[in-house]
Tab-separated table of C-alpha atoms in Angstrom:
chain	number	residue	atom	x	y	z
H	1127	MET	CA	0.000	0.000	0.000
H	1128	ASP	CA	1.156	3.506	-0.774
H	1129	THR	CA	1.505	5.067	2.656
H	1130	ALA	CA	3.275	8.005	4.205
H	1131	ALA	CA	3.287	9.425	7.682
H	1132	PRO	CA	4.644	12.967	7.560
H	1133	LEU	CA	4.093	13.215	11.307
H	1134	PRO	CA	4.541	10.182	13.573
H	1135	PRO	CA	1.385	8.663	14.994
H	1136	ALA	CA	0.836	9.514	18.657
H	1137	SER	CA	1.874	6.079	19.835
H	1138	THR	CA	5.393	6.546	18.476
H	1139	VAL	CA	5.996	9.874	20.205
H	1140	PRO	CA	8.469	9.505	23.087
H	1141	ALA	CA	6.895	9.889	26.523
H	1142	ASP	CA	8.916	12.980	27.398
H	1143	SER	CA	8.008	15.024	24.318
H	1144	THR	CA	5.162	17.475	24.025
H	1145	PRO	CA	1.990	15.589	23.110
H	1146	VAL	CA	1.234	16.144	19.415
H	1147	GLY	CA	-2.451	15.499	19.651
H	1148	THR	CA	-4.951	13.089	18.198
H	1149	PRO	CA	-4.054	10.856	15.279
H	1150	LEU	CA	-6.259	11.228	12.228
H	1151	PHE	CA	-6.004	8.533	9.591
H	1152	SER	CA	-6.831	9.652	6.061
H	1153	ARG	CA	-7.326	7.753	2.849
H	1154	ILE	CA	-7.900	8.567	-0.806
H	1155	ARG	CA	-9.685	5.870	-2.772
H	1156	LEU	CA	-11.753	5.551	-5.918
H	1157	ALA	CA	-15.437	6.325	-5.490
H	1158	ALA	CA	-17.950	3.510	-5.891
H	1159	PRO	CA	-21.657	3.718	-6.812
H	1160	SER	CA	-22.512	3.494	-3.097
H	1161	ASP	CA	-20.770	6.867	-2.619
H	1162	VAL	CA	-23.346	8.737	-4.714
H	1163	PRO	CA	-25.196	10.197	-1.676
H	1164	HIS	CA	-21.881	11.517	-0.289
H	1165	VAL	CA	-20.808	12.925	-3.661
H	1166	HIS	CA	-24.210	14.597	-3.974
H	1167	ASN	CA	-23.857	16.210	-0.540
H	1168	LEU	CA	-20.257	17.269	-1.215
H	1169	ILE	CA	-21.218	18.904	-4.518
H	1170	HIS	CA	-23.947	20.902	-2.796
H	1171	GLN	CA	-21.618	21.959	0.053
H	1172	MET	CA	-19.066	23.037	-2.548
H	1173	ALA	CA	-21.728	25.090	-4.349
H	1174	VAL	CA	-22.571	26.863	-1.073
H	1175	PHE	CA	-18.859	27.559	-0.493
H	1176	GLU	CA	-18.573	29.054	-4.003
H	1177	ASN	CA	-21.800	31.095	-3.635
H	1178	LEU	CA	-23.159	29.042	-6.527
H	1179	SER	CA	-25.896	27.082	-4.780
H	1180	HIS	CA	-28.520	28.895	-6.884
H	1181	VAL	CA	-27.122	27.181	-9.989
H	1182	CYS	CA	-26.512	23.755	-8.426
H	1183	SER	CA	-29.208	21.356	-9.580
H	1184	THR	CA	-27.348	18.051	-9.214
H	1185	THR	CA	-29.478	15.139	-8.052
H	1186	GLU	CA	-28.495	11.704	-6.823
H	1187	SER	CA	-30.294	10.087	-9.739
H	1188	ASP	CA	-28.334	12.243	-12.243
H	1189	LEU	CA	-25.099	11.137	-10.605
H	1190	SER	CA	-26.136	7.485	-10.552
H	1191	ALA	CA	-27.117	7.640	-14.211
H	1192	ASN	CA	-23.966	9.384	-15.438
H	1193	LEU	CA	-21.106	8.190	-13.248
H	1194	PHE	CA	-19.498	4.746	-13.096
H	1195	THR	CA	-20.439	3.974	-16.697
H	1196	SER	CA	-16.792	3.576	-17.798
H	1197	PRO	CA	-13.729	2.049	-16.143
H	1198	PRO	CA	-11.959	4.508	-13.787
H	1199	PHE	CA	-9.737	7.165	-15.428
H	1200	GLN	CA	-11.234	6.572	-18.902
H	1201	SER	CA	-14.069	9.007	-18.281
H	1202	PHE	CA	-15.585	10.761	-15.227
H	1203	THR	CA	-13.673	9.622	-12.153
H	1204	ILE	CA	-13.944	10.503	-8.465
H	1205	PHE	CA	-11.427	10.242	-5.645
H	1206	ILE	CA	-13.006	10.101	-2.191
H	1207	LEU	CA	-11.105	11.455	0.821
H	1208	GLU	CA	-11.959	9.698	4.055
H	1209	VAL	CA	-10.784	10.170	7.623
H	1210	SER	CA	-10.915	7.949	10.671
H	1211	PRO	CA	-9.659	8.159	14.265
H	1212	LYS	CA	-8.518	4.542	13.899
H	1213	PRO	CA	-6.492	2.752	11.206
H	1214	PHE	CA	-8.508	1.789	8.135
H	1215	PRO	CA	-9.536	-1.863	8.203
H	1216	GLU	CA	-7.112	-4.011	6.263
H	1217	ASN	CA	-9.957	-6.052	4.826
H	1218	SER	CA	-11.684	-2.963	3.425
H	1219	PRO	CA	-13.067	-3.826	-0.033
H	1220	HIS	CA	-11.442	-0.619	-1.302
H	1221	ASN	CA	-8.000	-2.143	-0.787
H	1222	SER	CA	-8.719	-4.800	-3.379
H	1223	ASN	CA	-9.753	-2.386	-6.143
H	1224	LEU	CA	-7.251	-3.221	-8.854
H	1225	ASN	CA	-7.728	0.121	-10.594
H	1226	TYR	CA	-6.304	2.194	-7.770
H	1227	ILE	CA	-4.396	1.398	-4.593
H	1228	PRO	CA	-5.635	3.792	-1.911
H	1229	VAL	CA	-3.270	6.429	-0.542
H	1230	VAL	CA	-3.167	6.413	3.267
H	1231	ARG	CA	-1.638	9.053	5.533
H	1232	ILE	CA	-1.646	9.668	9.269
H	1233	LEU	CA	-1.589	13.126	10.730
H	1234	ASN	CA	-1.873	14.458	14.218
H	1235	SER	CA	-4.548	16.970	14.992
H	1236	ASP	CA	-4.167	19.361	17.899
H	1237	HIS	CA	-7.707	18.482	18.886
H	1238	PRO	CA	-10.160	15.813	17.747
H	1239	VAL	CA	-12.089	17.262	14.815
H	1240	ASP	CA	-15.585	18.389	15.727
H	1241	ASP	CA	-17.537	17.251	12.679
H	1242	PRO	CA	-21.161	18.472	12.772
H	1243	ASP	CA	-22.032	16.390	9.681
H	1244	ARG	CA	-20.433	13.161	10.874
H	1245	GLU	CA	-23.694	11.201	10.633
H	1246	ILE	CA	-24.461	12.427	7.099
H	1247	PHE	CA	-20.996	11.545	5.837
H	1248	LYS	CA	-20.572	8.155	7.558
H	1249	SER	CA	-18.731	5.775	5.234
H	1250	GLU	CA	-19.174	2.014	4.844
H	1251	ASP	CA	-16.148	1.128	6.971
H	1252	GLU	CA	-16.619	1.536	10.724
H	1253	ASN	CA	-15.543	4.893	12.221
H	1254	VAL	CA	-14.792	6.257	8.755
H	1255	VAL	CA	-16.175	9.586	7.521
H	1256	VAL	CA	-16.070	11.096	4.036
H	1257	ALA	CA	-14.222	14.434	4.211
H	1258	GLY	CA	-13.793	15.531	0.603
H	1259	PHE	CA	-13.519	14.564	-3.038
H	1260	ALA	CA	-11.979	15.320	-6.412
H	1261	LEU	CA	-13.839	14.809	-9.688
H	1262	PHE	CA	-11.860	14.638	-12.924
H	1263	PHE	CA	-11.864	13.213	-16.442
H	1264	PRO	CA	-9.528	13.033	-19.441
H	1265	ASN	CA	-9.091	16.132	-21.578
H	1266	PHE	CA	-7.128	16.488	-24.799
H	1267	PRO	CA	-5.054	19.651	-25.191
H	1268	ALA	CA	-4.708	20.037	-28.957
H	1269	ASN	CA	-1.285	21.663	-28.614
H	1270	THR	CA	0.203	18.577	-26.995
H	1271	GLY	CA	-1.605	15.792	-28.842
H	1272	ARG	CA	-1.630	13.834	-25.577
H	1273	PRO	CA	-4.391	13.502	-23.001
H	1274	GLY	CA	-4.426	15.315	-19.687
H	1275	LEU	CA	-6.797	15.377	-16.752
H	1276	PHE	CA	-9.465	18.051	-16.359
H	1277	LEU	CA	-10.048	18.576	-12.640
H	1278	GLU	CA	-13.703	19.565	-12.462
H	1279	ALA	CA	-14.003	19.760	-8.685
H	1280	ILE	CA	-11.828	19.488	-5.601
H	1281	PHE	CA	-13.362	20.040	-2.180
H	1282	VAL	CA	-12.605	19.378	1.482
H	1283	ARG	CA	-15.364	19.813	4.065
H	1284	LYS	CA	-14.958	22.871	6.292
H	1285	CYS	CA	-13.982	21.116	9.535
H	1286	TYR	CA	-11.195	19.202	7.749
H	1287	ARG	CA	-9.517	22.196	6.091
H	1288	ARG	CA	-6.008	23.508	6.821
H	1289	LYS	CA	-4.719	20.000	7.449
H	1290	GLY	CA	-3.116	19.304	4.080
H	1291	PHE	CA	-6.032	17.324	2.643
H	1292	GLY	CA	-6.483	19.621	-0.360
H	1293	LYS	CA	-2.832	19.078	-1.185
H	1294	MET	CA	-3.251	15.325	-0.688
H	1295	LEU	CA	-6.189	15.248	-3.134
H	1296	LEU	CA	-4.525	17.416	-5.784
H	1297	SER	CA	-1.292	15.428	-5.417
H	1298	ALA	CA	-3.202	12.209	-5.980
H	1299	VAL	CA	-4.696	13.588	-9.205
H	1300	ALA	CA	-1.326	14.926	-10.384
H	1301	LYS	CA	0.391	11.653	-9.568
H	1302	GLN	CA	-2.246	9.751	-11.523
H	1303	ALA	CA	-1.672	12.057	-14.529
H	1304	VAL	CA	2.082	11.367	-14.373
H	1305	LYS	CA	1.459	7.635	-14.019
H	1306	MET	CA	-0.667	7.636	-17.178
H	1307	ASN	CA	1.943	9.726	-19.041
H	1308	TYR	CA	-0.639	12.493	-19.392
H	1309	CYS	CA	0.536	16.004	-20.196
H	1310	GLU	CA	-1.270	18.162	-17.649
H	1311	VAL	CA	-3.861	18.701	-14.967
H	1312	PHE	CA	-6.132	21.538	-16.044
H	1313	TRP	CA	-8.849	23.290	-14.032
H	1314	VAL	CA	-10.593	26.602	-13.476
H	1315	VAL	CA	-10.871	28.698	-10.338
H	1316	LEU	CA	-12.942	31.726	-9.328
H	1317	ASN	CA	-10.609	34.724	-9.487
H	1318	ARG	CA	-11.922	35.928	-6.107
H	1319	ASN	CA	-10.780	32.691	-4.460
H	1320	VAL	CA	-7.301	34.031	-3.682
H	1321	ASN	CA	-6.568	31.364	-1.071
H	1322	ALA	CA	-7.197	28.631	-3.608
H	1323	ILE	CA	-5.066	30.380	-6.224
H	1324	ARG	CA	-2.171	30.714	-3.764
H	1325	PHE	CA	-2.512	27.027	-2.841
H	1326	TYR	CA	-2.546	25.970	-6.506
H	1327	GLU	CA	0.529	28.080	-7.269
H	1328	ASP	CA	2.313	26.538	-4.271
H	1329	MET	CA	1.531	23.157	-5.841
H	1330	GLY	CA	3.324	24.243	-9.028
H	1331	ALA	CA	0.304	25.260	-11.081
H	1332	GLN	CA	0.490	28.110	-13.541
H	1333	MET	CA	-2.358	30.605	-13.861
H	1334	LEU	CA	-3.292	31.463	-17.474
H	1335	PRO	CA	-4.862	34.912	-16.969
H	1336	GLU	CA	-5.375	35.616	-20.670
H	1337	TRP	CA	-8.029	32.926	-21.165
H	1338	ARG	CA	-11.753	33.268	-20.537
H	1339	ILE	CA	-14.490	30.675	-20.207
H	1340	CYS	CA	-17.413	30.454	-22.620
H	1341	ARG	CA	-20.477	28.377	-21.990
H	1342	LEU	CA	-23.466	27.574	-24.142
H	1343	ALA	CA	-26.193	26.140	-21.940
H	1344	GLY	CA	-29.864	26.208	-21.041
H	1345	ASP	CA	-32.289	27.761	-23.525
H	1346	ALA	CA	-29.408	29.178	-25.591
H	1347	LEU	CA	-28.155	25.616	-26.121
H	1348	GLN	CA	-31.595	24.161	-26.811
H	1349	LEU	CA	-32.066	26.733	-29.585
H	1350	HIS	CA	-29.440	24.833	-31.564
H	1351	GLU	CA	-31.500	21.651	-31.575
H	1352	ASN	CA	-32.754	22.328	-35.079
H	1353	ASP	CA	-29.611	23.919	-36.514
H	1354	ASN	CA	-28.560	22.659	-39.874
X	64	MET	CA	-29.301	13.040	-44.795
X	65	ASP	CA	-29.393	16.203	-42.751
X	66	THR	CA	-29.123	18.875	-45.379
X	67	ALA	CA	-29.913	22.542	-45.682
X	68	ALA	CA	-29.353	25.098	-48.384
X	69	PRO	CA	-29.583	28.571	-46.863
X	70	LEU	CA	-28.779	29.951	-50.289
X	71	PRO	CA	-30.079	28.209	-53.429
X	72	PRO	CA	-27.485	26.385	-55.501
X	73	ALA	CA	-26.597	28.267	-58.679
X	74	SER	CA	-28.590	25.924	-60.888
X	75	THR	CA	-31.861	26.783	-59.162
X	76	VAL	CA	-31.451	30.537	-59.509
X	77	PRO	CA	-33.879	31.933	-62.102
X	78	ALA	CA	-32.186	33.074	-65.291
X	79	ASP	CA	-33.202	36.702	-64.835
X	80	SER	CA	-31.772	37.126	-61.324
X	81	THR	CA	-28.366	38.482	-60.464
X	82	PRO	CA	-25.794	35.691	-60.596
X	83	VAL	CA	-24.973	34.636	-57.048
X	84	GLY	CA	-21.547	33.237	-57.726
X	85	THR	CA	-19.825	29.910	-57.365
X	86	PRO	CA	-21.467	27.125	-55.375
X	87	LEU	CA	-19.394	25.713	-52.553
X	88	PHE	CA	-20.564	22.432	-51.069
X	89	SER	CA	-19.633	21.903	-47.444
X	90	ARG	CA	-19.889	18.919	-45.164
X	91	ILE	CA	-19.289	18.153	-41.510
X	92	ARG	CA	-18.497	14.534	-40.746
X	93	LEU	CA	-16.787	12.498	-38.069
X	94	ALA	CA	-13.023	12.258	-38.407
X	95	ALA	CA	-11.477	8.892	-39.204
X	96	PRO	CA	-7.938	7.642	-38.488
X	97	SER	CA	-6.976	8.542	-42.062
X	98	ASP	CA	-7.621	12.213	-41.191
X	99	VAL	CA	-4.712	12.346	-38.727
X	100	PRO	CA	-2.348	14.197	-41.116
X	101	HIS	CA	-5.048	16.836	-41.719
X	102	VAL	CA	-5.841	17.184	-38.026
X	103	HIS	CA	-2.128	17.551	-37.327
X	104	ASN	CA	-1.786	20.317	-39.920
X	105	LEU	CA	-4.946	22.065	-38.696
X	106	ILE	CA	-3.724	22.039	-35.083
X	107	HIS	CA	-0.441	23.623	-36.126
X	108	GLN	CA	-2.194	26.277	-38.274
X	109	MET	CA	-4.453	27.035	-35.302
X	110	ALA	CA	-1.404	27.418	-33.037
X	111	VAL	CA	0.101	29.922	-35.483
X	112	PHE	CA	-3.203	31.837	-35.565
X	113	GLU	CA	-3.225	32.003	-31.743
X	114	ASN	CA	0.485	32.962	-31.532
X	115	LEU	CA	1.012	29.722	-29.654
X	116	SER	CA	3.117	27.792	-32.152
X	117	HIS	CA	6.059	27.860	-29.699
X	118	VAL	CA	4.034	25.636	-27.340
X	119	CYS	CA	2.541	23.350	-29.991
X	120	SER	CA	4.340	20.009	-29.951
X	121	THR	CA	1.597	17.784	-31.380
X	122	THR	CA	2.829	14.995	-33.635
X	123	GLU	CA	0.942	12.681	-35.969
X	124	SER	CA	2.013	9.672	-33.951
X	125	ASP	CA	0.645	11.249	-30.729
X	126	LEU	CA	-2.671	11.824	-32.459
X	127	SER	CA	-2.763	8.307	-33.903
X	128	ALA	CA	-1.987	6.832	-30.487
X	129	ASN	CA	-4.534	8.866	-28.530
X	130	LEU	CA	-7.489	9.444	-30.842
X	131	PHE	CA	-10.022	6.914	-32.141
X	132	THR	CA	-9.562	4.659	-29.119
X	133	SER	CA	-13.226	4.984	-28.008
X	134	PRO	CA	-16.500	5.124	-29.927
X	135	PRO	CA	-17.328	8.671	-31.140
X	136	PHE	CA	-18.731	11.076	-28.525
X	137	GLN	CA	-17.696	8.871	-25.594
X	138	SER	CA	-14.235	10.417	-25.456
X	139	PHE	CA	-12.096	12.614	-27.742
X	140	THR	CA	-14.087	13.285	-30.911
X	141	ILE	CA	-13.368	15.311	-34.034
X	142	PHE	CA	-15.687	16.831	-36.596
X	143	ILE	CA	-14.031	17.496	-39.946
X	144	LEU	CA	-15.276	20.352	-42.154
X	145	GLU	CA	-14.821	19.698	-45.860
X	146	VAL	CA	-15.606	21.759	-48.936
X	147	SER	CA	-15.983	20.878	-52.582
X	148	PRO	CA	-16.935	22.735	-55.763
X	149	LYS	CA	-19.105	19.719	-56.665
X	150	PRO	CA	-21.720	17.768	-54.713
X	151	PHE	CA	-20.244	15.213	-52.323
X	152	PRO	CA	-20.334	11.694	-53.776
X	153	GLU	CA	-23.402	9.809	-52.610
X	154	ASN	CA	-21.360	6.662	-52.162
X	155	SER	CA	-18.869	8.365	-49.836
X	156	PRO	CA	-17.996	5.952	-47.020
X	157	HIS	CA	-18.659	8.811	-44.581
X	158	ASN	CA	-22.372	8.656	-45.414
X	159	SER	CA	-22.626	5.165	-43.994
X	160	ASN	CA	-21.063	5.985	-40.621
X	161	LEU	CA	-23.847	5.014	-38.251
X	162	ASN	CA	-22.476	7.187	-35.440
X	163	TYR	CA	-23.070	10.476	-37.233
X	164	ILE	CA	-24.961	11.471	-40.338
X	165	PRO	CA	-22.920	14.187	-42.064
X	166	VAL	CA	-24.329	17.717	-42.239
X	167	VAL	CA	-24.229	19.105	-45.785
X	168	ARG	CA	-24.769	22.710	-46.836
X	169	ILE	CA	-24.397	24.586	-50.075
X	170	LEU	CA	-23.357	28.197	-50.168
X	171	ASN	CA	-22.533	30.548	-52.957
X	172	SER	CA	-19.206	32.290	-52.947
X	173	ASP	CA	-18.728	35.563	-54.789
X	174	HIS	CA	-15.531	34.107	-56.209
X	175	PRO	CA	-14.027	30.650	-56.268
X	176	VAL	CA	-11.885	30.267	-53.144
X	177	ASP	CA	-8.171	30.570	-53.775
X	178	ASP	CA	-6.801	27.878	-51.480
X	179	PRO	CA	-2.976	27.930	-51.320
X	180	ASP	CA	-2.917	24.718	-49.266
X	181	ARG	CA	-5.332	22.741	-51.454
X	182	GLU	CA	-2.823	19.955	-52.100
X	183	ILE	CA	-1.914	19.547	-48.431
X	184	PHE	CA	-5.554	19.341	-47.362
X	185	LYS	CA	-6.865	17.091	-50.160
X	186	SER	CA	-9.452	14.680	-48.759
X	187	GLU	CA	-10.160	11.097	-49.795
X	188	ASP	CA	-13.206	11.965	-51.896
X	189	GLU	CA	-12.435	13.546	-55.284
X	190	ASN	CA	-12.385	17.377	-55.396
X	191	VAL	CA	-12.883	17.544	-51.629
X	192	VAL	CA	-10.648	19.626	-49.374
X	193	VAL	CA	-10.482	19.743	-45.569
X	194	ALA	CA	-11.254	23.293	-44.421
X	195	GLY	CA	-11.528	23.071	-40.647
X	196	PHE	CA	-12.270	20.991	-37.590
X	197	ALA	CA	-13.700	20.904	-34.096
X	198	LEU	CA	-12.258	18.713	-31.331
X	199	PHE	CA	-14.383	17.982	-28.272
X	200	PHE	CA	-14.986	15.440	-25.519
X	201	PRO	CA	-17.433	14.884	-22.659
X	202	ASN	CA	-17.067	16.975	-19.529
X	203	PHE	CA	-19.026	16.713	-16.290
X	204	PRO	CA	-20.078	19.983	-14.662
X	205	ALA	CA	-20.513	19.058	-10.996
X	206	ASN	CA	-23.274	21.625	-10.538
X	207	THR	CA	-25.503	19.932	-13.085
X	208	GLY	CA	-24.730	16.274	-12.478
X	209	ARG	CA	-25.083	15.705	-16.213
X	210	PRO	CA	-22.405	15.526	-18.893
X	211	GLY	CA	-21.655	18.318	-21.307
X	212	LEU	CA	-19.193	18.740	-24.147
X	213	PHE	CA	-15.843	20.466	-23.709
X	214	LEU	CA	-14.911	22.095	-27.013
X	215	GLU	CA	-11.129	21.960	-27.029
X	216	ALA	CA	-10.575	23.407	-30.498
X	217	ILE	CA	-12.560	24.927	-33.333
X	218	PHE	CA	-10.756	26.198	-36.400
X	219	VAL	CA	-11.471	27.158	-40.001
X	220	ARG	CA	-8.570	27.653	-42.405
X	221	LYS	CA	-7.940	31.285	-43.353
X	222	CYS	CA	-9.206	31.194	-46.937
X	223	TYR	CA	-12.528	29.678	-45.817
X	224	ARG	CA	-13.333	32.218	-43.100
X	225	ARG	CA	-16.251	34.681	-43.088
X	226	LYS	CA	-18.487	32.184	-44.873
X	227	GLY	CA	-20.396	30.824	-41.881
X	228	PHE	CA	-18.278	27.693	-41.451
X	229	GLY	CA	-17.344	28.502	-37.853
X	230	LYS	CA	-21.031	28.797	-37.076
X	231	MET	CA	-21.702	25.537	-38.906
X	232	LEU	CA	-19.063	23.718	-36.833
X	233	LEU	CA	-20.156	25.174	-33.490
X	234	SER	CA	-23.805	24.504	-34.358
X	235	ALA	CA	-22.978	20.888	-35.117
X	236	VAL	CA	-21.312	20.494	-31.703
X	237	ALA	CA	-24.196	22.258	-29.920
X	238	LYS	CA	-26.759	20.161	-31.769
X	239	GLN	CA	-24.922	16.999	-30.797
X	240	ALA	CA	-24.958	18.119	-27.142
X	241	VAL	CA	-28.733	18.677	-27.306
X	242	LYS	CA	-29.224	15.329	-29.016
X	243	MET	CA	-27.370	13.560	-26.209
X	244	ASN	CA	-29.335	15.500	-23.569
X	245	TYR	CA	-26.072	17.055	-22.392
X	246	CYS	CA	-26.207	20.219	-20.306
X	247	GLU	CA	-23.695	22.507	-21.998
X	248	VAL	CA	-20.924	23.183	-24.448
X	249	PHE	CA	-17.960	24.637	-22.553
X	250	TRP	CA	-14.751	26.123	-23.946
X	251	VAL	CA	-12.073	28.736	-23.361
X	252	VAL	CA	-11.025	31.642	-25.543
X	253	LEU	CA	-8.101	34.069	-25.489
X	254	ASN	CA	-9.454	37.359	-24.125
X	255	ARG	CA	-7.662	39.248	-26.906
X	256	ASN	CA	-9.610	37.329	-29.553
X	257	VAL	CA	-12.490	39.815	-29.597
X	258	ASN	CA	-13.814	38.612	-32.954
X	259	ALA	CA	-14.171	35.087	-31.620
X	260	ILE	CA	-15.840	36.320	-28.426
X	261	ARG	CA	-18.367	38.357	-30.426
X	262	PHE	CA	-19.064	35.327	-32.627
X	263	TYR	CA	-19.556	33.060	-29.611
X	264	GLU	CA	-21.903	35.543	-27.959
X	265	ASP	CA	-23.888	35.792	-31.199
X	266	MET	CA	-24.242	32.014	-31.015
X	267	GLY	CA	-25.810	32.357	-27.560
X	268	ALA	CA	-22.733	31.613	-25.449
X	269	GLN	CA	-22.210	33.304	-22.122
X	270	MET	CA	-18.769	34.568	-21.075
X	271	LEU	CA	-17.832	33.743	-17.468
X	272	PRO	CA	-15.289	36.507	-16.770
X	273	GLU	CA	-14.823	35.641	-13.095
X	274	TRP	CA	-13.099	32.297	-13.753
X	275	ARG	CA	-9.409	31.726	-14.443
X	276	ILE	CA	-7.543	28.758	-15.838
X	277	CYS	CA	-4.950	26.822	-13.843
X	278	ARG	CA	-2.600	24.317	-15.329
X	279	LEU	CA	-0.106	21.938	-13.799
X	280	ALA	CA	2.185	20.655	-16.534
X	281	GLY	CA	5.762	19.956	-17.557
X	282	ASP	CA	8.384	19.713	-14.806
X	283	ALA	CA	5.933	21.072	-12.203
X	284	LEU	CA	3.649	18.108	-12.933
X	285	GLN	CA	6.475	15.538	-13.014
X	286	LEU	CA	7.522	16.678	-9.526
X	287	HIS	CA	4.329	15.052	-8.227
X	288	GLU	CA	5.357	11.624	-9.485
X	289	ASN	CA	6.530	10.573	-6.033
X	290	ASP	CA	3.913	12.373	-3.955
X	291	ASN	CA	2.337	10.345	-1.223
């Protein structure tokens, strides 16, 4: 398993050192169809965070109909970030997913995380809670002639922020792109989200300020139904 | 076949009317692997047009390796725009492609088009020349929960511009999105390309000026190879 412990778990801290807090086990794994309710809730929390809840119409049945229709990484793909106060069970079915070996890290929190939505985001494995996600799919930058990954969404729930989980998720996507010999990870960000932009630049991303987004949707799209 | 003749072909114009010029038959069809040399040339012409030729490294072998690996519309997909001074042959193999019925239009040019690259862009069918392309693939806007189409590239060769071919290509992509019950067509444009922006807005597209592009590529991406 691909593991790393940037801080030692509490049990390995010598008795005479300052206590470093509560261990928090974290895992990134591929989403499964049973995660649809969590993905649905995460998307709506993300929309609230971005002040875009008025345009968020995603339903669980839309997600069930449109996700998991292709093998992972070939089309729409989701990484789920989970946390647990205890080690993840070794017999977790996610460990036997041949498409992706979960990434596991242990960090030490100053305090146990007070998660008001713990019940909503309970995962299948005992004690495990879903804390965030990344949604991505292959793109094809014409100027490279090689695929990349378009990162549509990356989100960590509020009570789990500032712990390195955003970096862990983006790293997992970037690492997957490198593994597949893809040329880039590409995404868009609200220009008012200066914290996110600083974080992305710290991760090595380049902002392309001279490009703008265009979108043809809703009635304006439907009008093209009868174009010739 | 899905045809339309917004202007009557020359032969149907009454003898006493003003001559309307030279008929130019145009067709949009799905690209085939044999189009790779044309797609390669079109991508490089587009890069020159966008002053981005210094970052265009696309090769024919990259395109051959990465395109046509999935059924059309499920992943990277290309529409080819072709023109001909004569009607397209009815027995063209492109007419029997069950994935997409070609769109054919006839327009009347004031003058025959002087195409300096006619030999380079000769198509398989007699008298037919490749004039442009659109490259797109499915995206998945999280806030809709339904797929859309990401339009990566749309390009008409210089001598065929200002004849409505850009509109014909974008319409074909939009129509395909509607047909598949997809929620949007999404793309990016250089903010200095004011002509393109005006054209897109005329087509019903909305600019989203508050979003910026981020990209993690090259050495900055490779650095994530060993992330945990």
